[in-house]
PDB file of C-alpha atoms in Angstrom:
ATOM      1  CA  MET A 497     -21.537  -7.553 -17.970  1.00 37.00           C
ATOM      2  CA  GLN A 498     -18.318  -5.628 -18.148  1.00 38.00           C
ATOM      3  CA  GLN A 499     -17.831  -2.328 -19.948  1.00 39.00           C
ATOM      4  CA  HIS A 500     -14.306  -1.439 -20.966  1.00 39.00           C
ATOM      5  CA  SER A 501     -13.241   2.165 -20.841  1.00 40.00           C
ATOM      6  CA  SER A 502     -11.321   3.852 -23.603  1.00 38.00           C
ATOM      7  CA  VAL A 503      -8.620   5.073 -21.237  1.00 38.00           C
ATOM      8  CA  SER A 504      -5.184   4.104 -22.501  1.00 37.00           C
ATOM      9  CA  ALA A 505      -2.954   2.345 -20.021  1.00 40.00           C
ATOM     10  CA  GLY A 506       0.523   3.506 -19.246  1.00 39.00           C
ATOM     11  CA  THR A 507       3.303   1.006 -18.759  1.00 36.00           C
ATOM     12  CA  PRO A 508       4.062   0.504 -15.062  1.00 38.00           C
ATOM     13  CA  ASP A 509       7.531   1.620 -14.046  1.00 37.00           C
ATOM     14  CA  ARG A 510      10.012  -1.209 -13.692  1.00 35.00           C
ATOM     15  CA  ARG A 511      12.896   0.793 -12.247  1.00 34.00           C
ATOM     16  CA  GLN A 512      15.175  -0.872  -9.727  1.00 36.00           C
ATOM     17  CA  PRO A 513      14.072  -0.032  -6.151  1.00 38.00           C
ATOM     18  CA  GLY A 514      15.826   2.784  -4.319  1.00 39.00           C
ATOM     19  CA  ARG A 515      17.553   0.444  -1.887  1.00 34.00           C
ATOM     20  CA  LEU A 516      19.236  -1.507  -4.665  1.00 34.00           C
ATOM     21  CA  ARG A 517      20.169   1.667  -6.555  1.00 36.00           C
ATOM     22  CA  THR A 518      21.868   2.951  -3.400  1.00 36.00           C
ATOM     23  CA  ARG A 519      23.863  -0.250  -3.072  1.00 33.00           C
ATOM     24  CA  LEU A 520      24.930  -0.128  -6.695  1.00 32.00           C
ATOM     25  CA  THR A 521      26.164   3.418  -6.266  1.00 36.00           C
ATOM     26  CA  ARG A 522      27.929   2.763  -2.980  1.00 35.00           C
ATOM     27  CA  TRP A 523      29.624  -0.509  -3.766  1.00 34.00           C
ATOM     28  CA  GLY A 524      29.773  -0.690  -7.552  1.00 39.00           C
ATOM     29  CA  MET A 525      29.095  -3.772  -9.617  1.00 34.00           C
ATOM     30  CA  ALA A 526      32.398  -5.381  -8.728  1.00 35.00           C
ATOM     31  CA  GLY A 527      31.747  -4.985  -5.031  1.00 37.00           C
ATOM     32  CA  LEU A 528      28.360  -6.652  -5.361  1.00 31.00           C
ATOM     33  CA  LEU A 529      29.821  -9.591  -7.220  1.00 30.00           C
ATOM     34  CA  ALA A 530      32.623  -9.899  -4.698  1.00 34.00           C
ATOM     35  CA  ALA A 531      30.087  -9.917  -1.900  1.00 35.00           C
ATOM     36  CA  GLY A 532      28.619 -13.145  -3.189  1.00 36.00           C
ATOM     37  CA  GLY A 533      26.873 -12.303  -6.421  1.00 36.00           C
ATOM     38  CA  LEU A 534      24.000 -10.396  -4.797  1.00 32.00           C
ATOM     39  CA  LEU A 535      22.976  -8.686  -8.015  1.00 30.00           C
ATOM     40  CA  ALA A 536      23.106 -11.854 -10.058  1.00 34.00           C
ATOM     41  CA  SER A 537      21.361 -14.119  -7.585  1.00 33.00           C
ATOM     42  CA  GLN A 538      18.827 -11.922  -5.734  1.00 38.00           C
ATOM     43  CA  PRO A 539      17.485  -9.065  -7.883  1.00 38.00           C
ATOM     44  CA  MET A 540      13.844 -10.123  -7.464  1.00 33.00           C
ATOM     45  CA  ALA A 541      14.298 -10.675  -3.740  1.00 35.00           C
ATOM     46  CA  ALA A 542      15.726  -7.188  -3.351  1.00 38.00           C
ATOM     47  CA  GLN A 543      12.825  -5.693  -5.272  1.00 39.00           C
ATOM     48  CA  ALA A 544      10.255  -7.652  -3.292  1.00 40.00           C
ATOM     49  CA  ALA A 545      11.868  -6.586  -0.020  1.00 45.00           C
ATOM     50  CA  ASP A 546      11.619  -2.928  -1.070  1.00 80.00           C
ATOM     51  CA  ASN A 547       7.822  -2.908  -1.481  1.00 88.00           C
ATOM     52  CA  PRO A 548       5.894  -5.773  -3.079  1.00 91.00           C
ATOM     53  CA  TYR A 549       2.674  -3.695  -3.141  1.00 94.00           C
ATOM     54  CA  GLU A 550       4.018  -0.768  -5.145  1.00 95.00           C
ATOM     55  CA  ARG A 551       1.974  -0.271  -8.317  1.00 95.00           C
ATOM     56  CA  GLY A 552       2.363   2.101 -11.233  1.00 95.00           C
ATOM     57  CA  PRO A 553       5.041   4.542 -12.360  1.00 96.00           C
ATOM     58  CA  GLU A 554       6.841   7.126 -10.276  1.00 96.00           C
ATOM     59  CA  PRO A 555       4.168   9.632  -9.186  1.00 97.00           C
ATOM     60  CA  THR A 556       4.264  13.335  -9.963  1.00 98.00           C
ATOM     61  CA  VAL A 557       1.962  16.227  -9.134  1.00 97.00           C
ATOM     62  CA  SER A 558       0.637  15.987 -12.678  1.00 98.00           C
ATOM     63  CA  SER A 559      -0.048  12.260 -12.413  1.00 97.00           C
ATOM     64  CA  ILE A 560      -2.086  12.493  -9.190  1.00 98.00           C
ATOM     65  CA  GLU A 561      -4.000  15.540 -10.413  1.00 98.00           C
ATOM     66  CA  ALA A 562      -4.835  13.944 -13.771  1.00 98.00           C
ATOM     67  CA  SER A 563      -8.408  12.855 -14.454  1.00 97.00           C
ATOM     68  CA  ARG A 564      -7.079   9.368 -15.224  1.00 97.00           C
ATOM     69  CA  GLY A 565      -4.049   7.425 -14.032  1.00 97.00           C
ATOM     70  CA  PRO A 566      -1.804   4.945 -15.868  1.00 97.00           C
ATOM     71  CA  TYR A 567      -4.152   1.940 -15.797  1.00 98.00           C
ATOM     72  CA  ALA A 568      -6.973   1.279 -18.243  1.00 98.00           C
ATOM     73  CA  VAL A 569     -10.187   0.583 -16.336  1.00 98.00           C
ATOM     74  CA  SER A 570     -13.048  -1.857 -16.781  1.00 98.00           C
ATOM     75  CA  GLN A 571     -16.259  -1.929 -14.783  1.00 98.00           C
ATOM     76  CA  THR A 572     -18.963  -4.387 -13.846  1.00 98.00           C
ATOM     77  CA  THR A 573     -22.387  -3.846 -12.323  1.00 98.00           C
ATOM     78  CA  VAL A 574     -23.462  -5.719  -9.193  1.00 98.00           C
ATOM     79  CA  SER A 575     -27.227  -6.123  -8.802  1.00 97.00           C
ATOM     80  CA  SER A 576     -28.823  -5.628  -5.411  1.00 97.00           C
ATOM     81  CA  LEU A 577     -30.654  -8.909  -6.036  1.00 96.00           C
ATOM     82  CA  GLY A 578     -27.414 -10.859  -5.938  1.00 94.00           C
ATOM     83  CA  VAL A 579     -25.965  -9.523  -2.682  1.00 97.00           C
ATOM     84  CA  THR A 580     -26.868  -9.255   0.976  1.00 95.00           C
ATOM     85  CA  GLY A 581     -25.994  -6.546   3.461  1.00 97.00           C
ATOM     86  CA  PHE A 582     -25.879  -3.619   1.012  1.00 98.00           C
ATOM     87  CA  GLY A 583     -27.622  -2.404  -2.125  1.00 97.00           C
ATOM     88  CA  GLY A 584     -25.344  -3.482  -4.953  1.00 98.00           C
ATOM     89  CA  GLY A 585     -23.129  -1.114  -6.907  1.00 98.00           C
ATOM     90  CA  THR A 586     -20.431  -0.795  -9.548  1.00 98.00           C
ATOM     91  CA  ILE A 587     -16.919  -2.251  -9.447  1.00 98.00           C
ATOM     92  CA  TYR A 588     -14.141  -0.406 -11.272  1.00 98.00           C
ATOM     93  CA  TYR A 589     -10.844  -2.224 -11.701  1.00 98.00           C
ATOM     94  CA  PRO A 590      -7.559  -2.089 -13.639  1.00 98.00           C
ATOM     95  CA  THR A 591      -8.002  -4.114 -16.820  1.00 97.00           C
ATOM     96  CA  SER A 592      -4.489  -5.560 -16.823  1.00 95.00           C
ATOM     97  CA  THR A 593      -3.420  -8.358 -14.502  1.00 93.00           C
ATOM     98  CA  ALA A 594       0.281  -7.978 -15.364  1.00 95.00           C
ATOM     99  CA  ASP A 595       1.102  -6.298 -12.033  1.00 94.00           C
ATOM    100  CA  GLY A 596      -0.617  -8.872  -9.841  1.00 95.00           C
ATOM    101  CA  THR A 597      -3.227  -8.019  -7.226  1.00 97.00           C
ATOM    102  CA  PHE A 598      -4.413  -4.592  -6.111  1.00 98.00           C
ATOM    103  CA  GLY A 599      -5.736  -3.028  -2.941  1.00 98.00           C
ATOM    104  CA  ALA A 600      -9.468  -2.287  -2.836  1.00 98.00           C
ATOM    105  CA  VAL A 601     -11.735   0.519  -1.624  1.00 98.00           C
ATOM    106  CA  ALA A 602     -15.495   0.595  -0.964  1.00 98.00           C
ATOM    107  CA  ILE A 603     -17.263   3.975  -1.181  1.00 98.00           C
ATOM    108  CA  SER A 604     -20.685   4.885   0.240  1.00 98.00           C
ATOM    109  CA  PRO A 605     -22.941   7.750  -0.854  1.00 97.00           C
ATOM    110  CA  GLY A 606     -24.697  10.073   1.585  1.00 96.00           C
ATOM    111  CA  TYR A 607     -28.196  10.606   2.948  1.00 94.00           C
ATOM    112  CA  THR A 608     -30.930  10.339   0.271  1.00 95.00           C
ATOM    113  CA  ALA A 609     -28.214   9.727  -2.348  1.00 95.00           C
ATOM    114  CA  TYR A 610     -27.300   6.920  -4.728  1.00 96.00           C
ATOM    115  CA  GLN A 611     -23.966   5.601  -5.944  1.00 96.00           C
ATOM    116  CA  SER A 612     -24.209   7.977  -8.923  1.00 96.00           C
ATOM    117  CA  SER A 613     -23.349  10.809  -6.503  1.00 97.00           C
ATOM    118  CA  ILE A 614     -19.866   9.395  -5.910  1.00 97.00           C
ATOM    119  CA  ALA A 615     -19.410   7.542  -9.223  1.00 98.00           C
ATOM    120  CA  TRP A 616     -16.670   9.903 -10.427  1.00 98.00           C
ATOM    121  CA  LEU A 617     -14.308   8.465  -7.819  1.00 98.00           C
ATOM    122  CA  GLY A 618     -14.610   4.944  -9.283  1.00 98.00           C
ATOM    123  CA  PRO A 619     -12.598   5.264 -12.490  1.00 98.00           C
ATOM    124  CA  ARG A 620     -10.416   8.039 -11.092  1.00 98.00           C
ATOM    125  CA  LEU A 621      -9.094   5.881  -8.253  1.00 98.00           C
ATOM    126  CA  ALA A 622      -9.133   2.587 -10.182  1.00 98.00           C
ATOM    127  CA  SER A 623      -6.961   4.060 -12.930  1.00 98.00           C
ATOM    128  CA  GLN A 624      -4.303   4.707 -10.283  1.00 98.00           C
ATOM    129  CA  GLY A 625      -4.160   1.019  -9.352  1.00 98.00           C
ATOM    130  CA  PHE A 626      -7.067   0.095  -7.050  1.00 98.00           C
ATOM    131  CA  VAL A 627     -10.223  -1.985  -7.270  1.00 98.00           C
ATOM    132  CA  VAL A 628     -13.015   0.433  -6.355  1.00 98.00           C
ATOM    133  CA  PHE A 629     -16.594  -0.441  -5.362  1.00 98.00           C
ATOM    134  CA  THR A 630     -19.097   2.441  -5.365  1.00 98.00           C
ATOM    135  CA  ILE A 631     -22.171   1.102  -3.595  1.00 98.00           C
ATOM    136  CA  ASP A 632     -25.838   1.781  -3.170  1.00 97.00           C
ATOM    137  CA  THR A 633     -27.136   1.416   0.365  1.00 97.00           C
ATOM    138  CA  ASN A 634     -30.133  -0.657   1.456  1.00 94.00           C
ATOM    139  CA  THR A 635     -32.190   2.526   1.646  1.00 95.00           C
ATOM    140  CA  THR A 636     -31.288   6.122   0.932  1.00 94.00           C
ATOM    141  CA  LEU A 637     -32.177   6.997   4.540  1.00 95.00           C
ATOM    142  CA  ASP A 638     -29.703   4.637   6.232  1.00 94.00           C
ATOM    143  CA  GLN A 639     -27.814   6.156   9.156  1.00 96.00           C
ATOM    144  CA  PRO A 640     -23.987   6.111   9.598  1.00 97.00           C
ATOM    145  CA  ASP A 641     -23.828   2.939  11.681  1.00 97.00           C
ATOM    146  CA  SER A 642     -25.803   1.053   9.022  1.00 97.00           C
ATOM    147  CA  ARG A 643     -23.686   2.519   6.230  1.00 97.00           C
ATOM    148  CA  GLY A 644     -20.562   1.387   8.066  1.00 98.00           C
ATOM    149  CA  ARG A 645     -21.838  -2.175   8.186  1.00 98.00           C
ATOM    150  CA  GLN A 646     -22.788  -1.974   4.522  1.00 98.00           C
ATOM    151  CA  LEU A 647     -19.294  -0.802   3.545  1.00 98.00           C
ATOM    152  CA  LEU A 648     -17.847  -3.848   5.286  1.00 98.00           C
ATOM    153  CA  ALA A 649     -20.414  -6.149   3.651  1.00 98.00           C
ATOM    154  CA  ALA A 650     -19.425  -4.682   0.294  1.00 98.00           C
ATOM    155  CA  LEU A 651     -15.733  -5.334   0.964  1.00 98.00           C
ATOM    156  CA  ASP A 652     -16.534  -8.912   1.975  1.00 98.00           C
ATOM    157  CA  TYR A 653     -18.483  -9.440  -1.223  1.00 98.00           C
ATOM    158  CA  LEU A 654     -15.711  -7.849  -3.245  1.00 98.00           C
ATOM    159  CA  THR A 655     -12.986 -10.097  -1.830  1.00 98.00           C
ATOM    160  CA  GLU A 656     -14.955 -13.333  -1.438  1.00 97.00           C
ATOM    161  CA  ARG A 657     -17.629 -13.553  -4.131  1.00 97.00           C
ATOM    162  CA  SER A 658     -17.160 -10.912  -6.813  1.00 98.00           C
ATOM    163  CA  SER A 659     -15.977 -11.640 -10.343  1.00 97.00           C
ATOM    164  CA  VAL A 660     -12.787  -9.664  -9.625  1.00 98.00           C
ATOM    165  CA  ARG A 661     -11.904 -11.252  -6.279  1.00 98.00           C
ATOM    166  CA  ASN A 662      -8.735 -12.825  -7.709  1.00 97.00           C
ATOM    167  CA  ARG A 663      -7.479  -9.359  -8.634  1.00 97.00           C
ATOM    168  CA  ILE A 664      -7.611  -8.152  -5.018  1.00 98.00           C
ATOM    169  CA  ASP A 665      -5.244  -8.494  -2.079  1.00 97.00           C
ATOM    170  CA  SER A 666      -7.760  -8.907   0.752  1.00 97.00           C
ATOM    171  CA  SER A 667      -5.222  -7.672   3.312  1.00 97.00           C
ATOM    172  CA  ARG A 668      -5.113  -4.213   1.690  1.00 98.00           C
ATOM    173  CA  LEU A 669      -8.543  -2.608   2.007  1.00 98.00           C
ATOM    174  CA  GLY A 670      -9.948   0.846   2.658  1.00 98.00           C
ATOM    175  CA  VAL A 671     -13.243   2.730   2.962  1.00 98.00           C
ATOM    176  CA  MET A 672     -14.527   6.111   1.843  1.00 98.00           C
ATOM    177  CA  GLY A 673     -17.897   7.815   1.990  1.00 98.00           C
ATOM    178  CA  HIS A 674     -19.743  11.097   1.606  1.00 98.00           C
ATOM    179  CA  SER A 675     -21.865  12.760   4.306  1.00 98.00           C
ATOM    180  CA  MET A 676     -23.616   9.946   6.213  1.00 97.00           C
ATOM    181  CA  GLY A 677     -21.416   7.637   4.159  1.00 98.00           C
ATOM    182  CA  GLY A 678     -18.479   9.564   5.624  1.00 98.00           C
ATOM    183  CA  GLY A 679     -19.868   8.946   9.083  1.00 98.00           C
ATOM    184  CA  GLY A 680     -20.230   5.320   8.035  1.00 98.00           C
ATOM    185  CA  THR A 681     -16.571   5.295   7.020  1.00 98.00           C
ATOM    186  CA  LEU A 682     -15.607   6.069  10.615  1.00 98.00           C
ATOM    187  CA  GLU A 683     -17.998   3.372  11.858  1.00 98.00           C
ATOM    188  CA  ALA A 684     -16.466   0.803   9.490  1.00 98.00           C
ATOM    189  CA  ALA A 685     -12.922   1.642  10.595  1.00 98.00           C
ATOM    190  CA  LYS A 686     -13.991   1.341  14.240  1.00 98.00           C
ATOM    191  CA  SER A 687     -15.555  -2.073  13.623  1.00 98.00           C
ATOM    192  CA  ARG A 688     -12.711  -3.447  11.516  1.00 98.00           C
ATOM    193  CA  PRO A 689      -9.284  -2.232  12.699  1.00 98.00           C
ATOM    194  CA  SER A 690      -7.555  -4.255   9.955  1.00 98.00           C
ATOM    195  CA  LEU A 691      -8.614  -1.663   7.377  1.00 98.00           C
ATOM    196  CA  GLN A 692      -5.605   0.167   5.974  1.00 98.00           C
ATOM    197  CA  ALA A 693      -7.161   3.562   5.171  1.00 98.00           C
ATOM    198  CA  ALA A 694     -10.338   5.582   5.817  1.00 98.00           C
ATOM    199  CA  ILE A 695     -11.443   8.820   4.134  1.00 99.00           C
ATOM    200  CA  PRO A 696     -14.694  10.463   5.301  1.00 98.00           C
ATOM    201  CA  LEU A 697     -15.747  13.203   2.853  1.00 98.00           C
ATOM    202  CA  THR A 698     -17.708  16.046   4.521  1.00 98.00           C
ATOM    203  CA  GLY A 699     -18.799  13.371   6.976  1.00 98.00           C
ATOM    204  CA  TRP A 700     -21.871  13.495   9.225  1.00 98.00           C
ATOM    205  CA  ASN A 701     -22.208  11.558  12.452  1.00 98.00           C
ATOM    206  CA  LEU A 702     -23.783  12.240  15.848  1.00 97.00           C
ATOM    207  CA  ASP A 703     -20.764  10.539  17.441  1.00 97.00           C
ATOM    208  CA  LYS A 704     -17.989  13.136  17.484  1.00 97.00           C
ATOM    209  CA  SER A 705     -15.294  11.123  19.267  1.00 98.00           C
ATOM    210  CA  TRP A 706     -13.171   8.397  17.648  1.00 98.00           C
ATOM    211  CA  PRO A 707     -10.112   7.758  19.856  1.00 98.00           C
ATOM    212  CA  GLU A 708     -10.381   3.989  19.303  1.00 97.00           C
ATOM    213  CA  LEU A 709      -9.634   4.167  15.565  1.00 98.00           C
ATOM    214  CA  THR A 710      -6.360   2.542  14.513  1.00 98.00           C
ATOM    215  CA  THR A 711      -6.842   2.952  10.746  1.00 98.00           C
ATOM    216  CA  PRO A 712      -4.914   5.839   9.123  1.00 98.00           C
ATOM    217  CA  THR A 713      -7.648   8.414   8.505  1.00 98.00           C
ATOM    218  CA  LEU A 714      -7.877  11.455   6.232  1.00 98.00           C
ATOM    219  CA  VAL A 715     -10.805  13.656   7.281  1.00 98.00           C
ATOM    220  CA  VAL A 716     -12.040  15.947   4.497  1.00 98.00           C
ATOM    221  CA  GLY A 717     -14.251  18.917   5.377  1.00 98.00           C
ATOM    222  CA  ALA A 718     -15.549  21.949   3.482  1.00 98.00           C
ATOM    223  CA  ASP A 719     -15.350  25.535   4.718  1.00 98.00           C
ATOM    224  CA  GLY A 720     -18.843  26.356   3.433  1.00 98.00           C
ATOM    225  CA  ASP A 721     -20.574  23.206   4.694  1.00 98.00           C
ATOM    226  CA  THR A 722     -23.880  24.124   6.355  1.00 98.00           C
ATOM    227  CA  ILE A 723     -25.191  20.543   6.642  1.00 98.00           C
ATOM    228  CA  ALA A 724     -22.212  19.015   8.443  1.00 98.00           C
ATOM    229  CA  PRO A 725     -20.290  22.139   9.488  1.00 98.00           C
ATOM    230  CA  VAL A 726     -16.620  21.451  10.092  1.00 98.00           C
ATOM    231  CA  ALA A 727     -16.831  22.968  13.593  1.00 98.00           C
ATOM    232  CA  THR A 728     -19.295  20.288  14.708  1.00 98.00           C
ATOM    233  CA  HIS A 729     -18.280  17.369  12.472  1.00 98.00           C
ATOM    234  CA  SER A 730     -14.991  17.079  10.571  1.00 98.00           C
ATOM    235  CA  GLU A 731     -12.873  19.055  13.044  1.00 98.00           C
ATOM    236  CA  PRO A 732     -13.969  17.180  16.174  1.00 98.00           C
ATOM    237  CA  PHE A 733     -13.706  13.891  14.250  1.00 98.00           C
ATOM    238  CA  TYR A 734     -10.085  14.696  13.467  1.00 98.00           C
ATOM    239  CA  GLU A 735      -9.192  16.134  16.874  1.00 98.00           C
ATOM    240  CA  SER A 736     -10.583  13.054  18.645  1.00 98.00           C
ATOM    241  CA  LEU A 737      -8.326  10.659  16.754  1.00 98.00           C
ATOM    242  CA  SER A 738      -5.369   9.343  18.716  1.00 97.00           C
ATOM    243  CA  GLY A 739      -2.228  11.446  18.575  1.00 95.00           C
ATOM    244  CA  SER A 740      -0.254   8.316  17.735  1.00 95.00           C
ATOM    245  CA  LEU A 741      -2.401   7.592  14.663  1.00 97.00           C
ATOM    246  CA  ASP A 742      -1.392   8.617  11.162  1.00 98.00           C
ATOM    247  CA  LYS A 743      -4.124  11.159  10.481  1.00 98.00           C
ATOM    248  CA  ALA A 744      -4.811  14.302   8.485  1.00 98.00           C
ATOM    249  CA  TYR A 745      -7.463  16.991   8.193  1.00 98.00           C
ATOM    250  CA  LEU A 746      -8.075  18.614   4.804  1.00 98.00           C
ATOM    251  CA  GLU A 747     -10.515  21.525   4.762  1.00 98.00           C
ATOM    252  CA  LEU A 748     -11.513  22.499   1.245  1.00 98.00           C
ATOM    253  CA  ASN A 749     -11.619  26.206   0.399  1.00 98.00           C
ATOM    254  CA  GLY A 750     -14.687  27.665  -1.300  1.00 98.00           C
ATOM    255  CA  ALA A 751     -16.489  24.341  -0.985  1.00 98.00           C
ATOM    256  CA  SER A 752     -19.858  23.044   0.206  1.00 98.00           C
ATOM    257  CA  HIS A 753     -21.238  19.858   1.715  1.00 98.00           C
ATOM    258  CA  PHE A 754     -21.885  18.580  -1.797  1.00 98.00           C
ATOM    259  CA  THR A 755     -18.458  19.325  -3.291  1.00 98.00           C
ATOM    260  CA  PRO A 756     -17.479  15.606  -3.091  1.00 98.00           C
ATOM    261  CA  ASN A 757     -20.393  14.781  -5.440  1.00 98.00           C
ATOM    262  CA  THR A 758     -18.627  16.139  -8.530  1.00 98.00           C
ATOM    263  CA  SER A 759     -15.139  15.633  -9.910  1.00 98.00           C
ATOM    264  CA  ASN A 760     -12.699  17.531  -7.700  1.00 98.00           C
ATOM    265  CA  THR A 761      -8.954  17.566  -8.254  1.00 98.00           C
ATOM    266  CA  THR A 762      -8.034  18.413  -4.646  1.00 98.00           C
ATOM    267  CA  ILE A 763     -10.128  15.582  -3.214  1.00 98.00           C
ATOM    268  CA  ALA A 764      -8.714  13.174  -5.789  1.00 98.00           C
ATOM    269  CA  LYS A 765      -5.106  14.279  -5.317  1.00 98.00           C
ATOM    270  CA  TYR A 766      -5.017  13.750  -1.568  1.00 98.00           C
ATOM    271  CA  SER A 767      -7.278  10.697  -1.579  1.00 98.00           C
ATOM    272  CA  ILE A 768      -5.005   8.970  -4.103  1.00 98.00           C
ATOM    273  CA  SER A 769      -1.940   9.908  -2.079  1.00 98.00           C
ATOM    274  CA  TRP A 770      -3.517   8.692   1.186  1.00 98.00           C
ATOM    275  CA  LEU A 771      -4.722   5.395  -0.283  1.00 98.00           C
ATOM    276  CA  LYS A 772      -1.388   4.735  -1.992  1.00 98.00           C
ATOM    277  CA  ARG A 773       0.592   5.599   1.110  1.00 98.00           C
ATOM    278  CA  PHE A 774      -1.386   3.427   3.514  1.00 98.00           C
ATOM    279  CA  ILE A 775      -3.105   0.694   1.476  1.00 98.00           C
ATOM    280  CA  ASP A 776      -0.074   0.069  -0.743  1.00 97.00           C
ATOM    281  CA  ASN A 777       2.545   1.249   1.769  1.00 97.00           C
ATOM    282  CA  ASP A 778       3.913   3.233  -1.165  1.00 97.00           C
ATOM    283  CA  THR A 779       6.209   5.839   0.360  1.00 96.00           C
ATOM    284  CA  ARG A 780       6.691   7.462  -3.053  1.00 97.00           C
ATOM    285  CA  TYR A 781       3.437   9.301  -2.246  1.00 98.00           C
ATOM    286  CA  GLU A 782       4.653  10.627   1.110  1.00 97.00           C
ATOM    287  CA  GLN A 783       5.997  13.702  -0.708  1.00 97.00           C
ATOM    288  CA  PHE A 784       2.428  14.899  -1.403  1.00 98.00           C
ATOM    289  CA  LEU A 785       1.378  14.562   2.244  1.00 98.00           C
ATOM    290  CA  CYS A 786       4.539  15.666   4.081  1.00 97.00           C
ATOM    291  CA  PRO A 787       5.507  18.435   4.580  1.00 97.00           C
ATOM    292  CA  LEU A 788       1.881  19.375   5.208  1.00 97.00           C
ATOM    293  CA  PRO A 789       0.194  21.045   2.216  1.00 97.00           C
ATOM    294  CA  ARG A 790      -0.147  24.794   2.669  1.00 96.00           C
ATOM    295  CA  PRO A 791      -3.340  26.850   2.312  1.00 97.00           C
ATOM    296  CA  SER A 792      -4.150  27.718  -1.292  1.00 97.00           C
ATOM    297  CA  LEU A 793      -7.020  28.599  -3.590  1.00 97.00           C
ATOM    298  CA  THR A 794      -8.466  25.122  -2.956  1.00 98.00           C
ATOM    299  CA  ILE A 795      -7.168  24.355   0.565  1.00 98.00           C
ATOM    300  CA  GLU A 796      -8.489  26.346   3.521  1.00 98.00           C
ATOM    301  CA  GLU A 797      -6.461  24.371   6.045  1.00 97.00           C
ATOM    302  CA  TYR A 798      -4.462  21.159   6.325  1.00 98.00           C
ATOM    303  CA  ARG A 799      -3.400  19.509   9.572  1.00 97.00           C
ATOM    304  CA  GLY A 800      -1.655  16.229  10.210  1.00 97.00           C
ATOM    305  CA  ASN A 801       1.252  14.343  11.705  1.00 95.00           C
ATOM    306  CA  CYS A 802       4.460  14.096   9.713  1.00 93.00           C
ATOM    307  CA  PRO A 803       6.379  12.045   8.954  1.00 92.00           C
ATOM    308  CA  HIS A 804       3.962   9.148   8.882  1.00 94.00           C
ATOM    309  CA  THR A 805       4.900   6.024  10.791  1.00 89.00           C
ATOM    310  CA  SER A 806       2.546   3.311   9.471  1.00 85.00           C
TER     311      SER A 806
END
C-alpha cells in the first residue's frame, strides 16, 4: 500500500552544466560550430559528462533548510513478515520517475527505539531526491554490530526485492542511524566499503577506532549528550578516521542525545549536503560544507577536511 503525500513537487532544474556554459562564453556559438558542431551534435553527452547523478534544482540555503525539498514523496510500508535480516520499515521515495534513478539511504533507530523515532528524516531526505528506508530492527535491544548488518540487509532488500528497486541506482547507497544505530552506521561502512556516505547521529559504540573506513563520513554529536558523550564517542570516532578520508564532525549546540529524534534543521541541512555531495557526487552542495561552517546558535563546533576529494 502506498500513501501519497500532499507535498507539491518543484520542477527539476534543466540548466546547461557549468562546463558547457564556460565553453559557450569562452568560444561563442560560432567557435563551437567551427570546432565541429559540438553544440549541435553533443549537448546530451556534455551534460552527462558533467554529472549524470545530479538531481533537483540549484540548491540554496533556503532549499536545504526547508522542511520539504522539490520532489513530491510517496511512501510504502514493508512488513517484518516479508523480509529477513531486519525488522521491516517504511520506504519514502520521489513520486516522479522523470529524472531517472536516485541514490538510496537506510536509517536505523537507536537502543530500545523504533523507526518512528527517526521517521522525520524519511520524507525530508526523500523530497530532496533520495529513496529513504527507515527501518525497525530485529529487536529494540540489538547492539551496533547487529544494527550494522541490518542496515546492509535493508539496503539489499531495497535494491533487489522492494517495489521501488527500479527507481534506485544500486551503486549510490548510504547509511545513517541514531545512537546504537549510529554505531551500526560505522559498522555497516566498515563491512561494505562501497557505500558512498555514512552519517552516525549521536552514535554509541564500544569500538572507538575506525581507521579502516573508506566511506565519506559525517559524525554528528551533541554538546549536552550524557548517554554517548562526545568526548568518549563522536569525537574519538571522528579523530580515528583516516586523514585522507573525506570526513566531518558536527557538534550540535544546546542539544542532547535525543535531538536527532525530532525534526532538526541543522541535522537536515548538513545531512542533505553530505548525502548529495557524496552519494550523488553533486558538487553544487560543496558550498555548504566548505569552507567549514562556523560556530553558531546551533553549531558548537565543526571540523573537517576541505576541499573534499571524493
